[in-house]
Tab-separated table of C-alpha atoms in Angstrom:
chain	number	residue	atom	x	y	z
Q	79	MET	CA	-15.754	74.277	67.914
Q	80	THR	CA	-16.359	70.685	69.000
Q	81	LEU	CA	-15.400	67.913	66.610
Q	82	HIS	CA	-17.617	64.891	66.037
Q	83	GLY	CA	-16.698	62.209	68.575
Q	84	HIS	CA	-15.115	64.632	71.036
Q	85	PHE	CA	-16.449	65.523	74.463
Q	86	HIS	CA	-18.587	68.643	74.166
Q	87	TRP	CA	-20.099	69.386	77.593
Q	88	ASN	CA	-20.006	68.230	81.200
Q	89	GLU	CA	-22.647	68.901	83.787
Q	90	LEU	CA	-22.988	68.211	87.453
Q	91	ASN	CA	-26.249	66.485	88.345
Q	92	THR	CA	-26.982	67.485	91.937
Q	93	ARG	CA	-29.795	67.904	94.436
Q	94	ASP	CA	-28.153	70.969	95.992
Q	95	PRO	CA	-27.015	73.409	93.293
Q	96	GLU	CA	-26.369	76.165	95.862
Q	97	ARG	CA	-23.837	73.978	97.700
Q	98	ALA	CA	-22.220	73.025	94.387
Q	99	ARG	CA	-21.967	76.655	93.264
Q	100	MET	CA	-20.394	77.621	96.585
Q	101	PHE	CA	-17.872	74.755	96.373
Q	102	TYR	CA	-16.791	75.235	92.754
Q	103	GLY	CA	-16.830	79.011	93.073
Q	104	ALA	CA	-14.551	78.856	96.120
Q	105	THR	CA	-12.202	76.159	94.811
Q	106	LEU	CA	-12.013	76.886	91.060
Q	107	GLY	CA	-13.115	80.505	90.825
Q	108	TRP	CA	-16.144	79.660	88.709
Q	109	THR	CA	-18.943	82.188	88.438
Q	110	PHE	CA	-22.443	81.210	87.374
Q	111	SER	CA	-25.132	82.438	85.039
Q	112	GLU	CA	-28.737	81.434	85.483
Q	113	THR	CA	-30.805	79.891	82.681
Q	114	PRO	CA	-34.523	79.444	83.501
Q	115	MET	CA	-36.020	76.051	82.647
Q	116	ASP	CA	-39.581	74.744	82.847
Q	117	ASP	CA	-38.800	72.921	86.080
Q	118	GLY	CA	-36.260	75.258	87.682
Q	119	VAL	CA	-32.922	76.807	86.834
Q	120	TYR	CA	-29.932	75.467	84.922
Q	121	TRP	CA	-26.669	77.013	86.062
Q	122	VAL	CA	-23.847	77.594	83.567
Q	123	ALA	CA	-20.420	77.677	85.198
Q	124	MET	CA	-18.158	80.341	83.750
Q	125	MET	CA	-14.381	80.769	83.869
Q	126	ASP	CA	-12.877	83.981	82.545
Q	127	GLY	CA	-16.195	84.759	80.813
Q	128	CYS	CA	-16.376	81.398	79.010
Q	129	PRO	CA	-18.856	78.590	79.752
Q	130	VAL	CA	-17.069	75.527	81.137
Q	131	ALA	CA	-19.795	73.295	82.616
Q	132	GLY	CA	-23.399	73.142	83.731
Q	133	ILE	CA	-25.218	72.385	86.947
Q	134	PHE	CA	-28.478	70.483	86.622
Q	135	THR	CA	-30.793	70.047	89.611
Q	136	MET	CA	-32.058	66.478	89.993
Q	137	THR	CA	-35.694	67.039	91.010
Q	138	SER	CA	-37.543	64.471	88.908
Q	139	PRO	CA	-38.494	61.073	90.354
Q	140	ASP	CA	-36.417	59.676	87.465
Q	141	PHE	CA	-33.367	60.477	89.612
Q	142	ASP	CA	-34.562	58.688	92.755
Q	143	GLY	CA	-31.820	56.379	93.957
Q	144	LEU	CA	-29.130	57.910	91.735
Q	145	PRO	CA	-26.145	59.527	93.437
Q	146	GLU	CA	-25.073	63.015	92.490
Q	147	HIS	CA	-22.612	62.770	89.597
Q	148	TRP	CA	-20.865	64.449	86.712
Q	149	PHE	CA	-22.387	63.634	83.310
Q	150	SER	CA	-20.654	64.010	79.925
Q	151	TYR	CA	-21.965	64.691	76.419
Q	152	LEU	CA	-20.167	63.674	73.222
Q	153	ALA	CA	-20.609	65.812	70.115
Q	154	VAL	CA	-21.976	63.952	67.102
Q	155	ASP	CA	-22.718	65.225	63.625
Q	156	ASP	CA	-26.312	63.887	63.553
Q	157	VAL	CA	-27.705	62.572	66.833
Q	158	ASP	CA	-30.643	60.756	65.209
Q	159	VAL	CA	-28.432	58.852	62.758
Q	160	ARG	CA	-25.736	58.124	65.342
Q	161	VAL	CA	-28.235	56.875	67.957
Q	162	ALA	CA	-29.736	54.484	65.400
Q	163	GLN	CA	-26.223	53.192	64.671
Q	164	ALA	CA	-25.509	52.848	68.395
Q	165	VAL	CA	-28.667	50.813	69.018
Q	166	LYS	CA	-27.828	48.565	66.067
Q	167	ALA	CA	-24.361	48.084	67.586
Q	168	GLY	CA	-25.809	47.013	70.955
Q	169	ALA	CA	-26.466	50.243	72.861
Q	170	GLU	CA	-29.634	50.818	74.850
Q	171	LEU	CA	-31.537	54.034	74.220
Q	172	ILE	CA	-32.253	55.596	77.628
Q	173	ARG	CA	-33.803	58.818	76.322
Q	174	PRO	CA	-34.651	59.280	72.632
Q	175	PRO	CA	-33.400	62.373	70.798
Q	176	PHE	CA	-35.000	65.632	71.933
Q	177	GLU	CA	-34.427	69.346	71.475
Q	178	ALA	CA	-32.881	71.313	74.344
Q	179	ALA	CA	-33.327	75.037	73.761
Q	180	GLY	CA	-30.011	76.822	73.539
Q	181	ALA	CA	-28.044	73.560	73.483
Q	182	GLY	CA	-29.047	71.371	70.545
Q	183	ARG	CA	-30.475	67.934	69.937
Q	184	LEU	CA	-29.605	65.369	72.606
Q	185	ALA	CA	-30.079	61.704	73.428
Q	186	ILE	CA	-28.982	59.523	76.333
Q	187	VAL	CA	-27.529	56.091	75.586
Q	188	ARG	CA	-26.079	53.165	77.541
Q	189	ASP	CA	-23.217	51.546	75.676
Q	190	PRO	CA	-22.842	47.738	75.589
Q	191	SER	CA	-20.534	47.864	78.639
Q	192	GLY	CA	-23.209	49.654	80.683
Q	193	ALA	CA	-21.727	53.175	80.645
Q	194	VAL	CA	-24.318	55.945	80.228
Q	195	LEU	CA	-23.594	59.211	78.447
Q	196	GLY	CA	-25.249	61.910	76.412
Q	197	TRP	CA	-24.807	62.458	72.713
Q	198	ILE	CA	-25.447	65.945	71.347
Q	199	THR	CA	-25.626	67.679	68.007
Q	200	PRO	CA	-25.043	71.257	69.150
Q	201	GLU	CA	-27.640	73.848	68.178
Q	202	THR	CA	-25.210	75.694	65.940
Q	203	VAL	CA	-24.467	73.173	63.211
Q	204	SER	CA	-21.075	74.717	62.510
Q	205	GLU	CA	-20.000	73.911	66.079
Q	206	THR	CA	-19.758	70.196	65.308
Q	207	VAL	CA	-17.512	69.161	62.457
Q	208	SER	CA	-17.036	65.601	61.269
Q	209	GLU	CA	-13.582	64.053	61.327
Q	210	THR	CA	-13.207	64.873	57.634
Q	211	GLY	CA	-13.832	68.546	58.361
Q	212	SER	CA	-17.156	68.689	56.520
């Protein structure tokens, strides 16, 4: 269960998922399960049968000029409400909230310092609990 405001998921954004799978499999013992997407495959890294991270292939022109990198998602109780609060507090909305099948509702924001990260309300509502436990 991921609490509101806690890191929920990390994914490697790469142009060479095969090389990444070979590296992390050899060095950490990760295995991988394949999840088909409209524009390719999303790889879920597994450790001892549990998902630990994802591997996303950067194929879109949106990624031109960006280096390969790890990207983090924070769990929030309501991504639409929290994104509106973030924008009011000075954040820039990079990608408005959208549904990601099997994951939940996500948005990408740039905080006032310039750091970019994802915010997610996981698909299973009970997976994200507010700080008060409700």
